[in-house]
Amino acid sequence: MLIRKIDGNWVRRWMSRALWVAPIVTAAVLVLHIGPPGASADAAAPPQTTLAELKADFARPKATPFPSDDPYSKAKAHLGELLFWDPILSGNGTQSCASCHNPGLSWTDGLRLGVGTQEMKTHTPTLLNIAWAPILGWDGHFPSLEAVAFAGPITNPGIMNRKPTDLIRALSAIPGYRAAFAAAYPDRAITEAHVADALATFERTIVSGPAPFDRWVAGDDKAIDAPAKRGFVLFTGKAGCSNCHLGWAFTDEGFYDAGTATGDDIGRARLFTNTVKLKYAFKVPTLRDVARRAPYMHNGSEATLADVIDLYDRGGIDRPSRADFIKPLHLTAGEKADLIAFLNTLTSDPKPVDVPVLPR
Ligand code: HEC
Ligand code: HEC
């Protein structure tokens, strides 16, 4: 909790829950008769309301949050989708947002590091459930989703390398874009702010689909198998994963040193130079669709889920910045396999990728 107090003026519902959600989850799954051998389900049985609360905590939220200064409209989301797929956003006309955030790869690219006009220093994060992220970027340097497009990829010479004035001129020359901006905005203008808002609106519609885990939480006991159920108990108990990977998207949106970085790759300490626990601290990624999104971590340093589990089992790197919840776990081979079985249940059902016809 220390980091969040230092780091945040953004207070989230989950923060107050972080302290109690893990034990309740563990107790409640014992009631579902999946506890370790010898566990007494009756003794551990919480009142019925606790199971209902467990379901509520992992249930999918009813609505996607859109900010009041960039509210949802269908026309704006459609315009944002066109822009997202359009290589017109890059200086050399070859790369779109979707080149790196590829929906067929759960909105990442399968590469260790992102590759724009140059190789980037970080791995491309998924955009799944980005509507819920209060701040963006592996080190949290983007204050809002609207701020990302022009402060980050579009103008960066190493990524898309496009001058905003050139982009606006190119979009203004295409009748289909003039119509799409006119439909999305009452002033009909083609501006940098409208491009950024439309992209953000589309990105907020990128929400992970239902997965076997959701069906299990909703009451279908057969939706996931015994190893995965044991893995969930470990995840929320002995392995301590849910201290950071909380809630339906499996992230508390905090920043921690999980032992992936060394040297000058100092993460959030770039913004908070004097905070010991923010050195080497990076954003907790969602674990939705995680099995489809290798390689892992901000630097793509872990090739497989087994490598990720081994890193946690070693306890990251023992140093002052190491997160309090990261420590050697001494997991058995069977427990590691159970954790992976559980992570595999977070993969959403496949759905076809809609590639829009671009205006020209
Ligand atoms: C060359 C690959 C590449 C392209 C093209 C690209 N991105 Fe990214 N994107 C990345 C990488 C790498 C990061 C992580 C940057 C960091 O924080 O270090 C990122 C981060 C982001 C984030 C923050 C995600 C988070 O979890 O905090 C958003 C949002 C985003 N990109 C949206 C876009 C949009 C919109 C476009 C098109 C205008 C775009 N990206 C184009 C590679 C790319
Ligand atoms: C102290 C908070 C914390 C704990 C505890 C924790 N994680 Fe993480 N997790 C993170 C952070 C931070 C990252 C990103 C680190 C980076 O990119 O350098 C991460 C990344 C991951 C990733 C990679 C996801 C991706 O998209 O690249 C997986 C998988 C993962 N964690 C699973 C687990 C499992 C399984 C456990 C329990 C054994 C666990 N985590 C415990 C904070 C935590």
CSV table of N, CA, C and O in Angstrom, one decimal, residues 103-221:
chain,number,residue,atom,x,y,z
A,103,PRO,N,-5.2,-6.7,-33.1
A,103,PRO,CA,-6.3,-7.4,-32.4
A,103,PRO,C,-6.1,-8.9,-32.5
A,103,PRO,O,-6.6,-9.7,-31.6
A,104,GLY,N,-5.5,-9.4,-33.6
A,104,GLY,CA,-5.4,-10.9,-33.8
A,104,GLY,C,-4.4,-11.4,-32.8
A,104,GLY,O,-4.3,-12.7,-32.6
A,105,LEU,N,-3.6,-10.6,-32.2
A,105,LEU,CA,-2.6,-11.0,-31.2
A,105,LEU,C,-3.0,-10.4,-29.8
A,105,LEU,O,-2.1,-10.0,-29.0
A,106,SER,N,-4.3,-10.3,-29.6
A,106,SER,CA,-4.8,-9.7,-28.3
A,106,SER,C,-4.2,-8.3,-28.1
A,106,SER,O,-3.8,-7.9,-27.0
A,107,TRP,N,-4.1,-7.5,-29.2
A,107,TRP,CA,-3.7,-6.1,-29.2
A,107,TRP,C,-2.3,-5.8,-28.8
A,107,TRP,O,-1.9,-4.8,-28.3
A,108,THR,N,-1.4,-6.8,-29.1
A,108,THR,CA,0.0,-6.6,-29.0
A,108,THR,C,0.6,-7.2,-30.3
A,108,THR,O,-0.1,-7.3,-31.3
A,109,ASP,N,1.9,-7.5,-30.3
A,109,ASP,CA,2.6,-7.8,-31.6
A,109,ASP,C,3.4,-9.1,-31.6
A,109,ASP,O,4.0,-9.4,-32.6
A,110,GLY,N,3.5,-9.8,-30.5
A,110,GLY,CA,4.2,-11.0,-30.4
A,110,GLY,C,5.8,-10.8,-30.4
A,110,GLY,O,6.5,-11.7,-30.4
A,111,LEU,N,6.2,-9.5,-30.4
A,111,LEU,CA,7.6,-9.2,-30.5
A,111,LEU,C,8.1,-8.9,-29.1
A,111,LEU,O,7.4,-8.5,-28.2
A,112,ARG,N,9.5,-9.1,-28.9
A,112,ARG,CA,10.0,-8.8,-27.6
A,112,ARG,C,9.9,-7.3,-27.4
A,112,ARG,O,9.4,-6.8,-26.3
A,113,LEU,N,10.3,-6.5,-28.3
A,113,LEU,CA,10.3,-5.0,-28.2
A,113,LEU,C,9.5,-4.5,-29.4
A,113,LEU,O,9.6,-5.1,-30.5
A,114,GLY,N,8.8,-3.4,-29.2
A,114,GLY,CA,8.0,-2.8,-30.4
A,114,GLY,C,9.0,-2.3,-31.4
A,114,GLY,O,10.1,-1.8,-31.1
A,115,VAL,N,8.6,-2.4,-32.7
A,115,VAL,CA,9.4,-2.0,-33.8
A,115,VAL,C,8.7,-1.0,-34.7
A,115,VAL,O,7.7,-1.3,-35.4
A,116,GLY,N,9.1,0.3,-34.5
A,116,GLY,CA,8.6,1.4,-35.4
A,116,GLY,C,9.6,1.7,-36.5
A,116,GLY,O,10.2,0.7,-37.1
A,117,THR,N,9.9,2.9,-36.7
A,117,THR,CA,11.0,3.2,-37.6
A,117,THR,C,12.3,2.7,-37.0
A,117,THR,O,13.3,2.5,-37.7
A,118,GLN,N,12.3,2.6,-35.7
A,118,GLN,CA,13.5,2.0,-35.0
A,118,GLN,C,12.9,1.0,-33.9
A,118,GLN,O,11.7,1.0,-33.6
A,119,GLU,N,13.8,0.1,-33.4
A,119,GLU,CA,13.4,-0.7,-32.3
A,119,GLU,C,13.2,0.1,-31.1
A,119,GLU,O,14.0,1.0,-30.8
A,120,MET,N,12.0,-0.1,-30.4
A,120,MET,CA,11.7,0.7,-29.2
A,120,MET,C,12.4,0.0,-28.0
A,120,MET,O,12.9,-1.1,-28.1
A,121,LYS,N,12.4,0.8,-26.9
A,121,LYS,CA,13.0,0.2,-25.7
A,121,LYS,C,12.1,-0.7,-24.9
A,121,LYS,O,12.5,-1.4,-23.9
A,122,THR,N,10.8,-0.6,-25.2
A,122,THR,CA,9.8,-1.4,-24.4
A,122,THR,C,9.0,-2.3,-25.3
A,122,THR,O,8.8,-2.1,-26.5
A,123,HIS,N,8.4,-3.3,-24.7
A,123,HIS,CA,7.5,-4.3,-25.3
A,123,HIS,C,6.1,-3.6,-25.5
A,123,HIS,O,5.7,-2.8,-24.7
A,124,THR,N,5.4,-4.0,-26.6
A,124,THR,CA,4.1,-3.4,-26.9
A,124,THR,C,3.1,-4.0,-25.9
A,124,THR,O,2.8,-5.2,-25.9
A,125,PRO,N,2.5,-3.1,-25.1
A,125,PRO,CA,1.5,-3.6,-24.1
A,125,PRO,C,0.1,-3.9,-24.9
A,125,PRO,O,-0.1,-3.3,-25.9
A,126,THR,N,-0.7,-4.8,-24.4
A,126,THR,CA,-2.0,-5.0,-24.9
A,126,THR,C,-2.8,-3.7,-24.6
A,126,THR,O,-2.6,-3.0,-23.7
A,127,LEU,N,-3.9,-3.5,-25.5
A,127,LEU,CA,-4.8,-2.4,-25.2
A,127,LEU,C,-6.1,-2.9,-24.5
A,127,LEU,O,-7.0,-2.1,-24.3
A,128,LEU,N,-6.1,-4.2,-24.2
A,128,LEU,CA,-7.3,-4.8,-23.6
A,128,LEU,C,-7.6,-4.0,-22.3
A,128,LEU,O,-6.7,-3.8,-21.5
A,129,ASN,N,-8.9,-3.6,-22.1
A,129,ASN,CA,-9.3,-3.0,-20.9
A,129,ASN,C,-8.6,-1.7,-20.5
A,129,ASN,O,-8.5,-1.3,-19.3
A,130,ILE,N,-8.1,-1.0,-21.5
A,130,ILE,CA,-7.4,0.2,-21.3
A,130,ILE,C,-8.3,1.4,-20.8
A,130,ILE,O,-7.8,2.3,-20.2
A,131,ALA,N,-9.6,1.2,-21.0
A,131,ALA,CA,-10.6,2.2,-20.5
A,131,ALA,C,-10.5,2.4,-19.0
A,131,ALA,O,-10.8,3.4,-18.5
A,132,TRP,N,-10.1,1.3,-18.3
A,132,TRP,CA,-10.0,1.4,-16.8
A,132,TRP,C,-8.7,1.9,-16.3
A,132,TRP,O,-8.5,2.0,-15.1
A,133,ALA,N,-7.7,2.1,-17.2
A,133,ALA,CA,-6.4,2.5,-16.7
A,133,ALA,C,-6.3,4.0,-16.4
A,133,ALA,O,-6.6,4.8,-17.3
A,134,PRO,N,-6.0,4.4,-15.2
A,134,PRO,CA,-6.0,5.8,-14.8
A,134,PRO,C,-4.9,6.6,-15.5
A,134,PRO,O,-5.0,7.7,-15.8
A,135,ILE,N,-3.7,5.9,-15.6
A,135,ILE,CA,-2.6,6.5,-16.3
A,135,ILE,C,-1.9,5.5,-17.1
A,135,ILE,O,-2.1,4.3,-16.9
A,136,LEU,N,-1.2,5.9,-18.2
A,136,LEU,CA,-0.8,5.0,-19.2
A,136,LEU,C,0.7,5.0,-19.4
A,136,LEU,O,1.4,5.9,-19.0
A,137,GLY,N,1.2,3.9,-20.1
A,137,GLY,CA,2.6,3.7,-20.3
A,137,GLY,C,3.2,2.8,-19.2
A,137,GLY,O,2.7,2.8,-18.1
A,138,TRP,N,4.2,2.1,-19.6
A,138,TRP,CA,4.8,1.2,-18.6
A,138,TRP,C,5.3,1.9,-17.4
A,138,TRP,O,5.3,1.3,-16.3
A,139,ASP,N,5.7,3.1,-17.5
A,139,ASP,CA,6.2,3.9,-16.3
A,139,ASP,C,5.1,5.0,-15.9
A,139,ASP,O,5.4,5.8,-15.1
A,140,GLY,N,4.0,4.9,-16.6
A,140,GLY,CA,2.9,5.8,-16.2
A,140,GLY,C,3.1,7.3,-16.6
A,140,GLY,O,2.6,8.2,-15.9
A,141,HIS,N,3.8,7.5,-17.7
A,141,HIS,CA,4.1,8.9,-18.0
A,141,HIS,C,3.0,9.6,-18.8
A,141,HIS,O,3.1,10.8,-19.0
A,142,PHE,N,2.0,8.9,-19.3
A,142,PHE,CA,0.9,9.5,-20.0
A,142,PHE,C,-0.2,9.7,-19.0
A,142,PHE,O,-0.7,8.8,-18.4
A,143,PRO,N,-0.7,11.0,-18.8
A,143,PRO,CA,-1.8,11.2,-17.8
A,143,PRO,C,-3.1,10.8,-18.3
A,143,PRO,O,-4.0,10.6,-17.4
A,144,SER,N,-3.4,10.5,-19.6
A,144,SER,CA,-4.7,10.1,-20.0
A,144,SER,C,-4.6,9.4,-21.3
A,144,SER,O,-3.5,9.5,-22.0
A,145,LEU,N,-5.6,8.7,-21.7
A,145,LEU,CA,-5.6,8.0,-23.0
A,145,LEU,C,-5.5,9.0,-24.2
A,145,LEU,O,-4.9,8.7,-25.2
A,146,GLU,N,-6.2,10.1,-24.0
A,146,GLU,CA,-6.2,11.1,-25.0
A,146,GLU,C,-4.8,11.7,-25.3
A,146,GLU,O,-4.5,12.1,-26.4
A,147,ALA,N,-4.0,11.6,-24.2
A,147,ALA,CA,-2.7,12.2,-24.3
A,147,ALA,C,-1.7,11.3,-25.0
A,147,ALA,O,-0.6,11.8,-25.5
A,148,VAL,N,-2.0,10.1,-25.2
A,148,VAL,CA,-1.0,9.1,-25.7
A,148,VAL,C,-0.6,9.4,-27.2
A,148,VAL,O,0.5,9.5,-27.5
A,149,ALA,N,-1.7,9.5,-28.0
A,149,ALA,CA,-1.4,9.5,-29.5
A,149,ALA,C,-0.4,10.5,-30.0
A,149,ALA,O,0.6,10.1,-30.6
A,150,PHE,N,-0.5,11.7,-29.6
A,150,PHE,CA,0.4,12.7,-30.1
A,150,PHE,C,1.7,12.9,-29.3
A,150,PHE,O,2.7,13.2,-29.8
A,151,ALA,N,1.6,12.7,-27.9
A,151,ALA,CA,2.8,12.8,-27.1
A,151,ALA,C,3.6,11.5,-27.3
A,151,ALA,O,4.8,11.5,-27.1
A,152,GLY,N,3.0,10.4,-27.8
A,152,GLY,CA,3.8,9.2,-28.0
A,152,GLY,C,3.9,8.8,-29.4
A,152,GLY,O,4.7,9.4,-30.1
A,153,PRO,N,3.2,7.8,-29.9
A,153,PRO,CA,3.5,7.1,-31.1
A,153,PRO,C,3.6,8.0,-32.4
A,153,PRO,O,4.5,7.9,-33.2
A,154,ILE,N,2.5,8.8,-32.6
A,154,ILE,CA,2.4,9.5,-33.9
A,154,ILE,C,3.6,10.3,-34.2
A,154,ILE,O,4.3,10.2,-35.3
A,155,THR,N,4.0,11.2,-33.2
A,155,THR,CA,5.1,12.2,-33.5
A,155,THR,C,6.5,11.6,-33.2
A,155,THR,O,7.4,12.2,-33.7
A,156,ASN,N,6.6,10.6,-32.4
A,156,ASN,CA,7.9,10.1,-32.1
A,156,ASN,C,8.7,9.6,-33.3
A,156,ASN,O,8.3,8.8,-34.1
A,157,PRO,N,9.9,10.2,-33.6
A,157,PRO,CA,10.7,9.9,-34.8
A,157,PRO,C,11.0,8.4,-34.8
A,157,PRO,O,11.1,7.8,-35.9
A,158,GLY,N,11.1,7.7,-33.7
A,158,GLY,CA,11.5,6.3,-33.6
A,158,GLY,C,10.2,5.4,-33.8
A,158,GLY,O,10.4,4.2,-33.9
A,159,ILE,N,9.0,6.0,-33.8
A,159,ILE,CA,7.8,5.1,-33.9
A,159,ILE,C,7.1,5.4,-35.2
A,159,ILE,O,7.4,4.8,-36.2
A,160,MET,N,6.2,6.4,-35.3
A,160,MET,CA,5.4,6.6,-36.5
A,160,MET,C,6.0,7.8,-37.3
A,160,MET,O,5.7,8.0,-38.5
A,161,ASN,N,6.6,8.7,-36.5
A,161,ASN,CA,7.4,9.8,-37.2
A,161,ASN,C,6.5,10.7,-38.1
A,161,ASN,O,6.8,10.9,-39.3
A,162,ARG,N,5.3,11.1,-37.6
A,162,ARG,CA,4.4,11.9,-38.5
A,162,ARG,C,4.3,13.3,-37.9
A,162,ARG,O,3.9,13.4,-36.7
A,163,LYS,N,4.5,14.3,-38.6
A,163,LYS,CA,4.2,15.7,-38.1
A,163,LYS,C,2.7,15.9,-38.1
A,163,LYS,O,2.0,15.7,-39.1
A,164,PRO,N,2.2,16.4,-36.9
A,164,PRO,CA,0.7,16.6,-36.8
A,164,PRO,C,0.1,17.4,-38.0
A,164,PRO,O,-0.9,17.1,-38.5
A,165,THR,N,0.8,18.5,-38.4
A,165,THR,CA,0.3,19.4,-39.4
A,165,THR,C,0.2,18.6,-40.8
A,165,THR,O,-0.8,18.7,-41.5
A,166,ASP,N,1.2,17.7,-41.0
A,166,ASP,CA,1.1,16.9,-42.2
A,166,ASP,C,-0.1,15.9,-42.2
A,166,ASP,O,-0.8,15.7,-43.1
A,167,LEU,N,-0.3,15.3,-41.0
A,167,LEU,CA,-1.3,14.4,-40.8
A,167,LEU,C,-2.7,15.1,-41.0
A,167,LEU,O,-3.6,14.5,-41.8
A,168,ILE,N,-2.9,16.2,-40.4
A,168,ILE,CA,-4.2,16.9,-40.5
A,168,ILE,C,-4.4,17.3,-42.0
A,168,ILE,O,-5.5,17.1,-42.5
A,169,ARG,N,-3.4,17.7,-42.7
A,169,ARG,CA,-3.5,18.1,-44.1
A,169,ARG,C,-3.9,16.8,-44.9
A,169,ARG,O,-4.8,16.9,-45.8
A,170,ALA,N,-3.3,15.7,-44.7
A,170,ALA,CA,-3.6,14.5,-45.4
A,170,ALA,C,-5.0,14.0,-45.2
A,170,ALA,O,-5.7,13.6,-46.1
A,171,LEU,N,-5.4,14.0,-43.9
A,171,LEU,CA,-6.8,13.6,-43.6
A,171,LEU,C,-7.8,14.5,-44.2
A,171,LEU,O,-8.8,14.1,-44.7
A,172,SER,N,-7.5,15.8,-44.2
A,172,SER,CA,-8.5,16.8,-44.8
A,172,SER,C,-8.6,16.7,-46.3
A,172,SER,O,-9.7,17.1,-46.8
A,173,ALA,N,-7.7,16.0,-46.9
A,173,ALA,CA,-7.8,15.9,-48.4
A,173,ALA,C,-8.6,14.6,-48.8
A,173,ALA,O,-8.9,14.4,-50.0
A,174,ILE,N,-9.1,13.9,-47.8
A,174,ILE,CA,-9.8,12.6,-48.1
A,174,ILE,C,-11.3,12.8,-47.8
A,174,ILE,O,-11.7,13.0,-46.6
A,175,PRO,N,-12.2,12.8,-48.8
A,175,PRO,CA,-13.6,13.1,-48.6
A,175,PRO,C,-14.2,12.2,-47.5
A,175,PRO,O,-15.0,12.6,-46.6
A,176,GLY,N,-13.8,10.9,-47.5
A,176,GLY,CA,-14.4,9.9,-46.5
A,176,GLY,C,-14.0,10.4,-45.0
A,176,GLY,O,-14.8,10.2,-44.1
A,177,TYR,N,-12.8,10.9,-44.8
A,177,TYR,CA,-12.5,11.4,-43.5
A,177,TYR,C,-13.2,12.7,-43.2
A,177,TYR,O,-13.7,12.9,-42.0
A,178,ARG,N,-13.4,13.6,-44.2
A,178,ARG,CA,-14.2,14.8,-43.9
A,178,ARG,C,-15.6,14.4,-43.4
A,178,ARG,O,-16.1,15.0,-42.5
A,179,ALA,N,-16.2,13.4,-44.1
A,179,ALA,CA,-17.5,13.0,-43.7
A,179,ALA,C,-17.5,12.4,-42.3
A,179,ALA,O,-18.4,12.6,-41.4
A,180,ALA,N,-16.5,11.6,-42.0
A,180,ALA,CA,-16.4,10.9,-40.7
A,180,ALA,C,-16.2,11.9,-39.5
A,180,ALA,O,-16.8,11.7,-38.5
A,181,PHE,N,-15.3,12.9,-39.7
A,181,PHE,CA,-15.2,13.9,-38.7
A,181,PHE,C,-16.4,14.7,-38.5
A,181,PHE,O,-16.8,15.1,-37.4
A,182,ALA,N,-17.1,15.0,-39.7
A,182,ALA,CA,-18.4,15.8,-39.6
A,182,ALA,C,-19.4,15.0,-38.8
A,182,ALA,O,-20.2,15.6,-38.0
A,183,ALA,N,-19.4,13.7,-39.0
A,183,ALA,CA,-20.4,12.9,-38.3
A,183,ALA,C,-20.1,12.8,-36.8
A,183,ALA,O,-21.0,12.7,-35.9
A,184,ALA,N,-18.8,12.9,-36.5
A,184,ALA,CA,-18.4,12.6,-35.1
A,184,ALA,C,-18.4,13.9,-34.2
A,184,ALA,O,-18.6,13.9,-33.0
A,185,TYR,N,-18.2,15.1,-34.9
A,185,TYR,CA,-18.0,16.3,-34.1
A,185,TYR,C,-18.9,17.4,-34.7
A,185,TYR,O,-18.9,17.7,-35.9
A,186,PRO,N,-19.7,18.1,-33.8
A,186,PRO,CA,-20.6,19.2,-34.3
A,186,PRO,C,-19.9,20.3,-35.1
A,186,PRO,O,-20.4,20.8,-36.1
A,187,ASP,N,-18.6,20.6,-34.7
A,187,ASP,CA,-17.9,21.6,-35.5
A,187,ASP,C,-17.3,21.1,-36.8
A,187,ASP,O,-16.7,21.9,-37.5
A,188,ARG,N,-17.4,19.8,-37.0
A,188,ARG,CA,-16.9,19.2,-38.3
A,188,ARG,C,-15.4,19.3,-38.6
A,188,ARG,O,-15.0,19.0,-39.7
A,189,ALA,N,-14.7,19.9,-37.6
A,189,ALA,CA,-13.3,20.2,-37.8
A,189,ALA,C,-12.4,19.0,-37.8
A,189,ALA,O,-12.6,18.0,-37.0
A,190,ILE,N,-11.3,19.0,-38.6
A,190,ILE,CA,-10.3,17.9,-38.5
A,190,ILE,C,-9.1,18.5,-37.8
A,190,ILE,O,-8.4,19.3,-38.4
A,191,THR,N,-9.0,18.2,-36.5
A,191,THR,CA,-8.0,18.8,-35.7
A,191,THR,C,-7.2,17.7,-34.9
A,191,THR,O,-7.7,16.5,-34.8
A,192,GLU,N,-6.1,18.0,-34.4
A,192,GLU,CA,-5.3,17.1,-33.6
A,192,GLU,C,-6.1,16.6,-32.4
A,192,GLU,O,-6.1,15.4,-32.1
A,193,ALA,N,-6.8,17.5,-31.7
A,193,ALA,CA,-7.6,17.1,-30.5
A,193,ALA,C,-8.7,16.1,-30.9
A,193,ALA,O,-8.9,15.2,-30.2
A,194,HIS,N,-9.3,16.4,-32.1
A,194,HIS,CA,-10.4,15.5,-32.5
A,194,HIS,C,-9.8,14.1,-32.8
A,194,HIS,O,-10.4,13.0,-32.6
A,195,VAL,N,-8.6,14.1,-33.5
A,195,VAL,CA,-8.0,12.8,-33.8
A,195,VAL,C,-7.7,12.0,-32.5
A,195,VAL,O,-8.0,10.8,-32.3
A,196,ALA,N,-7.1,12.7,-31.5
A,196,ALA,CA,-6.8,12.1,-30.2
A,196,ALA,C,-8.0,11.6,-29.5
A,196,ALA,O,-8.0,10.5,-29.0
A,197,ASP,N,-9.1,12.4,-29.5
A,197,ASP,CA,-10.3,12.0,-28.8
A,197,ASP,C,-10.9,10.8,-29.4
A,197,ASP,O,-11.4,9.8,-28.7
A,198,ALA,N,-11.0,10.8,-30.8
A,198,ALA,CA,-11.6,9.7,-31.5
A,198,ALA,C,-10.8,8.4,-31.3
A,198,ALA,O,-11.4,7.3,-31.0
A,199,LEU,N,-9.5,8.5,-31.3
A,199,LEU,CA,-8.7,7.3,-31.1
A,199,LEU,C,-8.9,6.7,-29.7
A,199,LEU,O,-9.1,5.5,-29.5
A,200,ALA,N,-9.0,7.6,-28.7
A,200,ALA,CA,-9.2,7.2,-27.3
A,200,ALA,C,-10.6,6.6,-27.2
A,200,ALA,O,-10.7,5.5,-26.5
A,201,THR,N,-11.6,7.1,-27.8
A,201,THR,CA,-12.9,6.6,-27.7
A,201,THR,C,-12.9,5.2,-28.3
A,201,THR,O,-13.5,4.2,-27.7
A,202,PHE,N,-12.3,5.0,-29.4
A,202,PHE,CA,-12.2,3.6,-30.0
A,202,PHE,C,-11.5,2.7,-29.0
A,202,PHE,O,-11.9,1.6,-28.7
A,203,GLU,N,-10.3,3.1,-28.5
A,203,GLU,CA,-9.6,2.3,-27.6
A,203,GLU,C,-10.3,1.8,-26.4
A,203,GLU,O,-10.1,0.7,-25.9
A,204,ARG,N,-11.2,2.7,-25.9
A,204,ARG,CA,-12.0,2.3,-24.7
A,204,ARG,C,-13.0,1.2,-25.0
A,204,ARG,O,-13.6,0.6,-24.1
A,205,THR,N,-13.3,1.0,-26.3
A,205,THR,CA,-14.2,-0.1,-26.7
A,205,THR,C,-13.4,-1.5,-26.7
A,205,THR,O,-14.1,-2.5,-27.0
A,206,ILE,N,-12.1,-1.4,-26.5
A,206,ILE,CA,-11.3,-2.7,-26.6
A,206,ILE,C,-11.4,-3.4,-25.2
A,206,ILE,O,-10.6,-3.0,-24.3
A,207,VAL,N,-12.3,-4.2,-25.0
A,207,VAL,CA,-12.6,-4.9,-23.7
A,207,VAL,C,-12.5,-6.4,-23.9
A,207,VAL,O,-13.0,-6.9,-24.9
A,208,SER,N,-11.8,-7.1,-23.0
A,208,SER,CA,-11.6,-8.5,-23.2
A,208,SER,C,-12.9,-9.2,-23.1
A,208,SER,O,-13.8,-8.9,-22.3
A,209,GLY,N,-13.1,-10.2,-24.0
A,209,GLY,CA,-14.3,-11.0,-24.1
A,209,GLY,C,-14.4,-12.0,-22.9
A,209,GLY,O,-13.4,-12.2,-22.2
A,210,PRO,N,-15.5,-12.6,-22.8
A,210,PRO,CA,-15.7,-13.6,-21.7
A,210,PRO,C,-14.7,-14.8,-21.9
A,210,PRO,O,-14.4,-15.2,-23.0
A,211,ALA,N,-14.3,-15.3,-20.8
A,211,ALA,CA,-13.3,-16.4,-20.8
A,211,ALA,C,-13.9,-17.6,-19.9
A,211,ALA,O,-14.8,-17.3,-19.1
A,212,PRO,N,-13.3,-18.8,-19.9
A,212,PRO,CA,-13.8,-19.8,-19.1
A,212,PRO,C,-13.8,-19.4,-17.6
A,212,PRO,O,-14.7,-19.8,-16.9
A,213,PHE,N,-12.8,-18.6,-17.2
A,213,PHE,CA,-12.8,-18.2,-15.8
A,213,PHE,C,-14.1,-17.4,-15.4
A,213,PHE,O,-14.6,-17.6,-14.3
A,214,ASP,N,-14.6,-16.6,-16.3
A,214,ASP,CA,-15.8,-15.8,-16.0
A,214,ASP,C,-17.0,-16.8,-15.9
A,214,ASP,O,-17.9,-16.6,-15.0
A,215,ARG,N,-17.0,-17.8,-16.7
A,215,ARG,CA,-18.1,-18.8,-16.6
A,215,ARG,C,-18.1,-19.5,-15.3
A,215,ARG,O,-19.1,-19.8,-14.7
A,216,TRP,N,-16.9,-19.8,-14.8
A,216,TRP,CA,-16.7,-20.5,-13.5
A,216,TRP,C,-17.2,-19.5,-12.4
A,216,TRP,O,-18.0,-19.9,-11.5
A,217,VAL,N,-16.8,-18.3,-12.4
A,217,VAL,CA,-17.2,-17.3,-11.4
A,217,VAL,C,-18.7,-17.2,-11.4
A,217,VAL,O,-19.3,-17.0,-10.4
A,218,ALA,N,-19.3,-17.3,-12.6
A,218,ALA,CA,-20.7,-17.1,-12.8
A,218,ALA,C,-21.5,-18.3,-12.3
A,218,ALA,O,-22.7,-18.3,-12.3
A,219,GLY,N,-20.8,-19.4,-12.0
A,219,GLY,CA,-21.5,-20.5,-11.4
A,219,GLY,C,-21.3,-21.9,-12.1
A,219,GLY,O,-21.8,-22.9,-11.7
A,220,ASP,N,-20.7,-21.9,-13.3
A,220,ASP,CA,-20.5,-23.1,-14.0
A,220,ASP,C,-19.3,-23.8,-13.5
A,220,ASP,O,-18.1,-23.5,-13.9
A,221,ASP,N,-19.5,-24.8,-12.6
A,221,ASP,CA,-18.3,-25.4,-12.0
A,221,ASP,C,-17.4,-26.2,-12.9
A,221,ASP,O,-16.3,-26.4,-12.6
